[in-house]
mmCIF file of C-alpha atoms in Angstrom:
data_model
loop_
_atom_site.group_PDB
_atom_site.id
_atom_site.type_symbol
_atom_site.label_atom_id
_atom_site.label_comp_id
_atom_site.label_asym_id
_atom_site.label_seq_id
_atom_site.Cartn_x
_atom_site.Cartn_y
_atom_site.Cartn_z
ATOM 1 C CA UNK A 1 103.764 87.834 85.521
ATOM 2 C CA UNK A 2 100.594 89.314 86.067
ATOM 3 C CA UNK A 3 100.316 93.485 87.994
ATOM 4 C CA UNK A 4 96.572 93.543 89.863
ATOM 5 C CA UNK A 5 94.211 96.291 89.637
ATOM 6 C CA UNK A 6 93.209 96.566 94.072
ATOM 7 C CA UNK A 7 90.043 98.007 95.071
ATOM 8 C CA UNK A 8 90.444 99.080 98.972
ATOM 9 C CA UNK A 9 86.604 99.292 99.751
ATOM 10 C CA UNK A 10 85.916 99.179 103.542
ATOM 11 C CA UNK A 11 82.269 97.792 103.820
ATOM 12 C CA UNK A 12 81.253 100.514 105.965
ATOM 13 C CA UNK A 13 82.464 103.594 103.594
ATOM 14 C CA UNK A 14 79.436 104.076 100.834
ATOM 15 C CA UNK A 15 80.339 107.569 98.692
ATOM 16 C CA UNK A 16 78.131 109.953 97.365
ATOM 17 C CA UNK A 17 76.763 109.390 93.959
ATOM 18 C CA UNK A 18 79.522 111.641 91.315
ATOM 19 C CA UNK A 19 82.022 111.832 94.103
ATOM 20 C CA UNK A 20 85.426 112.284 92.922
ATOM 21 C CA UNK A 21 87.114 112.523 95.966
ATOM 22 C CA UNK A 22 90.511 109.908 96.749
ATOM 23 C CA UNK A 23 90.679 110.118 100.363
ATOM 24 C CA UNK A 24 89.605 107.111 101.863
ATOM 25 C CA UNK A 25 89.585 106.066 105.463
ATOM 26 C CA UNK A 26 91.822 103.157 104.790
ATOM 27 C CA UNK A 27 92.729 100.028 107.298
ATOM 28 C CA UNK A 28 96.069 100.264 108.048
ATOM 29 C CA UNK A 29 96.067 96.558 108.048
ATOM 30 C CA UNK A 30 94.547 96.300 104.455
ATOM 31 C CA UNK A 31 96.083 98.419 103.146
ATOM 32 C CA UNK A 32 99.563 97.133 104.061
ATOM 33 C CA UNK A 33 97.905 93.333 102.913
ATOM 34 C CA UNK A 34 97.323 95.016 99.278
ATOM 35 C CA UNK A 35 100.479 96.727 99.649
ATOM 36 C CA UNK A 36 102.921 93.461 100.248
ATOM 37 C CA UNK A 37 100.335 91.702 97.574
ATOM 38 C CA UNK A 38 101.425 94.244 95.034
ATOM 39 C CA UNK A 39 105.055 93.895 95.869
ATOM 40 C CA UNK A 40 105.278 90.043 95.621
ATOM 41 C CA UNK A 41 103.521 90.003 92.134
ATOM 42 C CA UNK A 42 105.689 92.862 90.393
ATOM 43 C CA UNK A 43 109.211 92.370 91.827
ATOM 44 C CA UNK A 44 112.041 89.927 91.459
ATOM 45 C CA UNK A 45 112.836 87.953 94.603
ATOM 46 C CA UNK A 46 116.079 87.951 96.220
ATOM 47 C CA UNK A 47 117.975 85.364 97.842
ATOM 48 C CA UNK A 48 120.407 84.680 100.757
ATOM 49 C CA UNK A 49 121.599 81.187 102.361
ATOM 50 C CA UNK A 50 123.658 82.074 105.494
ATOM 51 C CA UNK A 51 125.578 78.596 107.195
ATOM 52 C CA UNK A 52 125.127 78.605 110.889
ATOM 53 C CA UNK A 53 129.135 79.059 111.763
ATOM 54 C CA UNK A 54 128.815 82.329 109.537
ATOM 55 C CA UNK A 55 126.537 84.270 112.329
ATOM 56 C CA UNK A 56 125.291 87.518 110.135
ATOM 57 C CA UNK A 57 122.849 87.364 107.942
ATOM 58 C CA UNK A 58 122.655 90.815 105.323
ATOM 59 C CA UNK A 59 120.079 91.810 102.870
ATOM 60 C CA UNK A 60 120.524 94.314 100.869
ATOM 61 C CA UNK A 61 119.150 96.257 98.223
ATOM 62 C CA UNK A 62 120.811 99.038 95.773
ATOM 63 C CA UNK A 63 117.841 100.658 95.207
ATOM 64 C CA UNK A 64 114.476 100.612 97.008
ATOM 65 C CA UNK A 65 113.561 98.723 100.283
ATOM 66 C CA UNK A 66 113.870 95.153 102.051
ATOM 67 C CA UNK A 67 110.173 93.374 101.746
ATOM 68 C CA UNK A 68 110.899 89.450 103.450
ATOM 69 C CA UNK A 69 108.984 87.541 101.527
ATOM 70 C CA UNK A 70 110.020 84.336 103.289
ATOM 71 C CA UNK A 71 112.812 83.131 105.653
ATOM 72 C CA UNK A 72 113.547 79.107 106.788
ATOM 73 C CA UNK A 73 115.621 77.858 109.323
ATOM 74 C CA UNK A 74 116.400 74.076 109.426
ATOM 75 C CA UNK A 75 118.155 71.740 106.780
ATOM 76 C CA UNK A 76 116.303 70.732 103.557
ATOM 77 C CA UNK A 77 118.979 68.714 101.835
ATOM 78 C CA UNK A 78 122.939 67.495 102.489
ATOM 79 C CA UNK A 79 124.360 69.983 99.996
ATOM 80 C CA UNK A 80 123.966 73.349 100.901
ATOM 81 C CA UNK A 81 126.401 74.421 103.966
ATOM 82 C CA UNK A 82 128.585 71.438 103.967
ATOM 83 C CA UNK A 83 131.678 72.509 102.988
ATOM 84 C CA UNK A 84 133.791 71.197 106.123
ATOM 85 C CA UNK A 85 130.883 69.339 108.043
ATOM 86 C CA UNK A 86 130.845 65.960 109.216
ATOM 87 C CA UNK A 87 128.713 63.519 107.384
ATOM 88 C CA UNK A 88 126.328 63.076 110.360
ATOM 89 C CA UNK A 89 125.889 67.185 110.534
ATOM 90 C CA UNK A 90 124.511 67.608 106.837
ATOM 91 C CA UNK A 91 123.013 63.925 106.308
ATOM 92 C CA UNK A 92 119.141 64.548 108.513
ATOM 93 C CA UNK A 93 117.112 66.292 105.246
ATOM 94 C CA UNK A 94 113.983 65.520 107.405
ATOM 95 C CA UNK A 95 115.335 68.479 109.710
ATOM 96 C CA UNK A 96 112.219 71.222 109.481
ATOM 97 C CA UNK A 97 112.442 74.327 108.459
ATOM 98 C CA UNK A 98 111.060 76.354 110.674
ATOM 99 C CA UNK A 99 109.342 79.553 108.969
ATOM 100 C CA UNK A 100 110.852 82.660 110.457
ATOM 101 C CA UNK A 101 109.403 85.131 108.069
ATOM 102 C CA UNK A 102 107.894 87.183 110.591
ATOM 103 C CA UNK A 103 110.656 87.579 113.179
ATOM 104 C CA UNK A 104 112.776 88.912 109.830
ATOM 105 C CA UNK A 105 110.309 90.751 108.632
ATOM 106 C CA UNK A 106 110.293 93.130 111.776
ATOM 107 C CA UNK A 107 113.710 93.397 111.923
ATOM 108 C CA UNK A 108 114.607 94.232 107.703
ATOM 109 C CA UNK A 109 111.322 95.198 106.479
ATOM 110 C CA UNK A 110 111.429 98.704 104.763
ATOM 111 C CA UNK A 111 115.115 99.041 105.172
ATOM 112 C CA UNK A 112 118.001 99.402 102.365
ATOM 113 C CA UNK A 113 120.302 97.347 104.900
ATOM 114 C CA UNK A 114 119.700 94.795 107.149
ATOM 115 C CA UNK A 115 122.069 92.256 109.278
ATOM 116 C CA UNK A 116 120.768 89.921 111.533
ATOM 117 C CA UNK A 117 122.263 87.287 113.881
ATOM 118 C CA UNK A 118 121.692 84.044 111.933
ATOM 119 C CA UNK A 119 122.509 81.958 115.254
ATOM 120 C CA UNK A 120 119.230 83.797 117.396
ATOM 121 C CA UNK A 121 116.943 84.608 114.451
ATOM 122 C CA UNK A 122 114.991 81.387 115.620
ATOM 123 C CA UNK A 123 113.463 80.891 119.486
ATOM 124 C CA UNK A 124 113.416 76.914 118.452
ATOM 125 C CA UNK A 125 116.292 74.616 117.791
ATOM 126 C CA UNK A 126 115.501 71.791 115.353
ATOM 127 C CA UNK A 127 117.726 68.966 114.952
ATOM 128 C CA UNK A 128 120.090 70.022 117.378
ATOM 129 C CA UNK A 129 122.970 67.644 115.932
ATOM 130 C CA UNK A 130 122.344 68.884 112.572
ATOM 131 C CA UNK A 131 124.199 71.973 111.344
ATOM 132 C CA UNK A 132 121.378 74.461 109.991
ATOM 133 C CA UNK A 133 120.546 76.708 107.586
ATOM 134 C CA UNK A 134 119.127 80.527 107.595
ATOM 135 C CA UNK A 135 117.877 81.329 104.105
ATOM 136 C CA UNK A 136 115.524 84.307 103.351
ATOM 137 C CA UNK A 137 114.059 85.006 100.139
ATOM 138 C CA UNK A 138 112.882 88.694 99.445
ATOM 139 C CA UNK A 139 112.247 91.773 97.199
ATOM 140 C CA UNK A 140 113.147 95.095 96.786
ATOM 141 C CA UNK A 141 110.568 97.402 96.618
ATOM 142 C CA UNK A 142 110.535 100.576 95.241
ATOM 143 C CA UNK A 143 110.362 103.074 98.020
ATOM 144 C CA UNK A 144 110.803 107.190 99.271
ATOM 145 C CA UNK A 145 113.455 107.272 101.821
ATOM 146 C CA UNK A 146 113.171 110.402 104.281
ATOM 147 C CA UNK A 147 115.164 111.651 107.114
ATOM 148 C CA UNK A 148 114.145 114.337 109.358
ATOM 149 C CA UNK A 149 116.441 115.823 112.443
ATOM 150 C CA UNK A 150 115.177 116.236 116.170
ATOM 151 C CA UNK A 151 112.724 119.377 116.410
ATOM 152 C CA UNK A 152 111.812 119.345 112.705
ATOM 153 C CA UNK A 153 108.829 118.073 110.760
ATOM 154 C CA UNK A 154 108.909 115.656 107.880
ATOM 155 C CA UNK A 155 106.942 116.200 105.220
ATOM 156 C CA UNK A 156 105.568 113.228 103.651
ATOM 157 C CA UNK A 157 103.667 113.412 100.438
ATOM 158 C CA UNK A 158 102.395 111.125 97.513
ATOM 159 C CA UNK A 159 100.997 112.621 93.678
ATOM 160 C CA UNK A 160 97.452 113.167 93.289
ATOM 161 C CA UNK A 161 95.248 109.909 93.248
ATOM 162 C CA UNK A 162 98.061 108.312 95.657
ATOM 163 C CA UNK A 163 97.958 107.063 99.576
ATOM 164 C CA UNK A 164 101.152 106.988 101.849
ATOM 165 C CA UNK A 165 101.657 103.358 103.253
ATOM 166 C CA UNK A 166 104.527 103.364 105.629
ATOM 167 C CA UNK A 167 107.239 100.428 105.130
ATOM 168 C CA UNK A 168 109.616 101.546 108.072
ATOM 169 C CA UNK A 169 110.004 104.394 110.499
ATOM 170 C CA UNK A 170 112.902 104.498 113.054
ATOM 171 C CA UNK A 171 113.567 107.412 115.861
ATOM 172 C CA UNK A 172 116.950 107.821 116.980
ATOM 173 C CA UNK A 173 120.532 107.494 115.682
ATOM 174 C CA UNK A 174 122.743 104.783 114.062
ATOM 175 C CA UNK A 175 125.386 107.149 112.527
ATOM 176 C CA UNK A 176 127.730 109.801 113.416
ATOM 177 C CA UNK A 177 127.065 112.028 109.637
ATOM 178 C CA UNK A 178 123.171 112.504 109.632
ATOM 179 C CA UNK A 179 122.131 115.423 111.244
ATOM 180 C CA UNK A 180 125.290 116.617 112.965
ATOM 181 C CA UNK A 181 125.123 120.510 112.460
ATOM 182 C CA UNK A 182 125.967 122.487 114.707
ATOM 183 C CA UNK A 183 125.924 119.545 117.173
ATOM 184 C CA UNK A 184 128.487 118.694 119.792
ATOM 185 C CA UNK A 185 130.256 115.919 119.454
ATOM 186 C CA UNK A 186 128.789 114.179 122.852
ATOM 187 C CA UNK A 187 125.380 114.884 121.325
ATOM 188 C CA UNK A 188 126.462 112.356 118.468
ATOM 189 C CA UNK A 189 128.991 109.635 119.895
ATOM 190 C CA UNK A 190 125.663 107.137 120.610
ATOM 191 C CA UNK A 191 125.299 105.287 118.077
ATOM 192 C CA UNK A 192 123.252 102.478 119.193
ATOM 193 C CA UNK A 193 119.907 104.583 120.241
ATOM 194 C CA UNK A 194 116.955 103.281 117.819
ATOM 195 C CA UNK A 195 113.388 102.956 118.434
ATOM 196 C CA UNK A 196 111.353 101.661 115.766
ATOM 197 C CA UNK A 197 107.912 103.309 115.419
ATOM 198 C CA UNK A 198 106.666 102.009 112.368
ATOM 199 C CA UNK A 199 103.416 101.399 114.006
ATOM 200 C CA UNK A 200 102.926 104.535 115.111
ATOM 201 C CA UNK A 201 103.741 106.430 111.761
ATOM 202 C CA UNK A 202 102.036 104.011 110.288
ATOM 203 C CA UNK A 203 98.879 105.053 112.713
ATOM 204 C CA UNK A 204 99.046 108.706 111.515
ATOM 205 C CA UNK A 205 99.588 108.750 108.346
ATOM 206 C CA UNK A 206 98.210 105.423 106.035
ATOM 207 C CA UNK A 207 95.843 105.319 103.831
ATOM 208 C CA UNK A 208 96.535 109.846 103.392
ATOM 209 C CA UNK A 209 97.440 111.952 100.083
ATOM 210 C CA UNK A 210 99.449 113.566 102.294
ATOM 211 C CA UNK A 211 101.184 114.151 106.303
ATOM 212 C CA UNK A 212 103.157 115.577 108.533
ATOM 213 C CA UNK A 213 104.526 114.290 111.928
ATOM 214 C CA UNK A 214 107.154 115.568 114.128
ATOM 215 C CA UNK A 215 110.415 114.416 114.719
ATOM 216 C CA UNK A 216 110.546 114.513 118.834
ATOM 217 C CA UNK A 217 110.565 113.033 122.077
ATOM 218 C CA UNK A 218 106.837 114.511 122.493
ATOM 219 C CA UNK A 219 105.821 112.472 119.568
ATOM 220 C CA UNK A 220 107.890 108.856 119.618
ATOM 221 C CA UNK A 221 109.702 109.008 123.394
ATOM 222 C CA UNK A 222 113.062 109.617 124.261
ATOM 223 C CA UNK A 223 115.572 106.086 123.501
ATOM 224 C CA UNK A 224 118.230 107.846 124.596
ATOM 225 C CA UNK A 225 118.889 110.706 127.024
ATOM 226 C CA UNK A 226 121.498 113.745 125.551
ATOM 227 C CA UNK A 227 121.635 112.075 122.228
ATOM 228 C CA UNK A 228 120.521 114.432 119.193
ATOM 229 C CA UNK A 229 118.459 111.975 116.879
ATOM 230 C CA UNK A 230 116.319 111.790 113.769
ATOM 231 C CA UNK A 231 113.590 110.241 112.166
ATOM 232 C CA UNK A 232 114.629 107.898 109.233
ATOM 233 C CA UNK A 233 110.967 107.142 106.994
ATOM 234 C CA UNK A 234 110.754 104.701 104.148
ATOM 235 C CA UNK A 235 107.123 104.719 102.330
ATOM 236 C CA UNK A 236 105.555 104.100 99.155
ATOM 237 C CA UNK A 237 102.599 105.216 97.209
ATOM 238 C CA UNK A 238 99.879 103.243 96.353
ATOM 239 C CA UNK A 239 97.191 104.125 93.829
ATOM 240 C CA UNK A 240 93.543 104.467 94.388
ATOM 241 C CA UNK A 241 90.215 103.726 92.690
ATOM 242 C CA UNK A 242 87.280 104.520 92.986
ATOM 243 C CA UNK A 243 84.113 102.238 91.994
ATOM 244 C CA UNK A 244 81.089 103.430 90.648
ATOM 245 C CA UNK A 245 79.695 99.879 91.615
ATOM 246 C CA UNK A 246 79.921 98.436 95.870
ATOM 247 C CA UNK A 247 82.571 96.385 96.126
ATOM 248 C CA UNK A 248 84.075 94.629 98.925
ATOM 249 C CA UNK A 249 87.633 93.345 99.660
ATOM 250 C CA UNK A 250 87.881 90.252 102.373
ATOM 251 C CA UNK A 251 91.888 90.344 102.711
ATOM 252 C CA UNK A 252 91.706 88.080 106.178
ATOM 253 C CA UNK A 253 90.904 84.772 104.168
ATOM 254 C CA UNK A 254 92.770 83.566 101.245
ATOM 255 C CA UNK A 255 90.176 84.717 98.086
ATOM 256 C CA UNK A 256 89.420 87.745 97.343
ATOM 257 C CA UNK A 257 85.634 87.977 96.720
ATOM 258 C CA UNK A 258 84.044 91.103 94.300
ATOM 259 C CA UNK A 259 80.252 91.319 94.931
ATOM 260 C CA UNK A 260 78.499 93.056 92.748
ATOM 261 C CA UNK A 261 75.113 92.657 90.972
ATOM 262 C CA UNK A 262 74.648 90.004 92.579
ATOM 263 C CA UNK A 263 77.940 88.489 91.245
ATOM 264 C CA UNK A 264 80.601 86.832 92.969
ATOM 265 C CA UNK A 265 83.998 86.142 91.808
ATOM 266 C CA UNK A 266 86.411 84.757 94.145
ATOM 267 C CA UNK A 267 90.363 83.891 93.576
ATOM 268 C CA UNK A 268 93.939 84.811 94.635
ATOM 269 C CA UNK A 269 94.375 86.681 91.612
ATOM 270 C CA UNK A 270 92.862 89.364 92.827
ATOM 271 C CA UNK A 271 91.090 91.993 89.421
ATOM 272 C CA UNK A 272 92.856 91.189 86.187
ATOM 273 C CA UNK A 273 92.213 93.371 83.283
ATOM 274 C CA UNK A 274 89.292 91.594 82.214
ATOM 275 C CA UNK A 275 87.558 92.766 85.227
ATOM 276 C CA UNK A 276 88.033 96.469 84.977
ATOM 277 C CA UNK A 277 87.066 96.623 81.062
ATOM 278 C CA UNK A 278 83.913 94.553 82.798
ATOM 279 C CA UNK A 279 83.062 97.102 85.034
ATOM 280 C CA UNK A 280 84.180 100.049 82.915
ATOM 281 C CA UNK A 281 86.812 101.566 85.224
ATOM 282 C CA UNK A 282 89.000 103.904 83.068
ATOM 283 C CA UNK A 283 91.275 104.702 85.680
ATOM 284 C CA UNK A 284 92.615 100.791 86.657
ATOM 285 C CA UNK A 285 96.306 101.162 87.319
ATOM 286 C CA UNK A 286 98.333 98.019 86.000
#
């Protein structure tokens, strides 16, 4: 398995000559590309078949976060899910599976636990008289997991030469043990107030060393009235690099060019080793 050495380079950032500095005014959209990039070459993949009768669908992971790295839903073959099907309901292999990688994603991504609805997870129905299939393969990737309670700040913060890039932020409350101090029991009986704000954490704080946001209904809304909630975070740290020569990173299309004296080497594989003895970066991280 090969690890990647990522240059985040927006075209339109040119530093001085002897800067040191490893701040840089990342894309939150690049910068979670590189991020998932990273994860899928590095970690072992996961994965779960759920049978259409059996309606929840769990991923898990002991240590770290969810990443989907893909989910069907269809029929591929008359094996799996059979067990106590009519021939006719398992015997259609030509049934597609329908890629519902990003409707999972949303819902597990950057969590330690997610269950999902197996029966709803997909808007189409393909071969309705064939029984179906939900089957998601992902990763677990290693990940800081923060919770901060109603009227407090969190604190989130990455070592030196590191930038925050935010997996999965939540606002509200799914328990009745986190943050109950002091708190009245009505203020703690609602268990089904969540609002997911990834996006905006995401907004604030990518692509820094360091940040700090506040838990509160000034910041992320009020999901539920009387209800005393908290701010659940799971982020990683990503390493950064800085070139002595220009380089630029197209993440929309499927190569990754390096231009450089005039030079251009394009391929998934992103920089191998060979490219950073090339270009005499000491500080590649593999």
């Amino acid at each position: 398995m090969h690890k990647y050495c990522v240059v985040i380079y927006p075209p339109s950032f040119s530093p001085a000559r002897g800067s040191s500095k490893t701040m840089l005014p990342f894309s939150t959209t690049l910068l979670l590309t590189a991020t998932f990039l990273l994860v899928n070459a590095d970690f072992p993949t996961e994965t779960v078949t759920t049978c259409e009768a059996n309606s929840v669908h769990r991923l898990s992971c002991e240590t770290g976060v969810i990443n989907v790295v893909t989910a069907l839903y269809g029929r591929a073959d008359n094996a799996t899910c059979s067990e106590g099907k009519a021939r006719q309901e398992t015997s259609d292999t030509s049934c597609p599976m329908v890629s519902v990688t990003a409707s999972l994603g949303n819902s597990c991504n950057g969590k330690r636990v997610c269950e999902v609805d197996s029966n709803i997870v997909s808007e189409s129905n393909p071969c309705p008289s064939t029984s179906k299939y939900l089957q998601t393969k992902y990763n677990c990737v290693p990940a800081t997991y923060q919770v901060t309670c109603e009227h407090s700040l969190a604190h989130l913060q990455c070592d030196e030469g590191q930038v925050l890039s935010i997996y999965y932020a939540n606002y509200g409350r799914h328990d009745r043990h986190t943050c109950i101090y002091t708190r009245p029991p009505p203020q703690i009986q609602k268990t089904d107030c969540s609002q997911l704000v990834t996006e905006q954490v995401s907004d604030r704080c990518n692509g820094k060393n360091s940040c700090i946001i506040r838990a509160g209904n000034s910041v992320f809304g009020d999901p539920c009235l009387g209800t005393y909630k908290y701010l659940d975070v799971s982020y990683g740290c990503l390493s950064t690099i800085i070139p002595s020569a220009r380089l630029r990173l197209d993440l929309l299309k499927n190569h990754v060019p390096l231009q450089t004296h005039h030079h251009t080497v394009a391929g998934s594989n992103m920089f191998t080793l060979h490219d950073c003895s090339h270009f005499h970066r000491d500080s590649c991280h593999l």
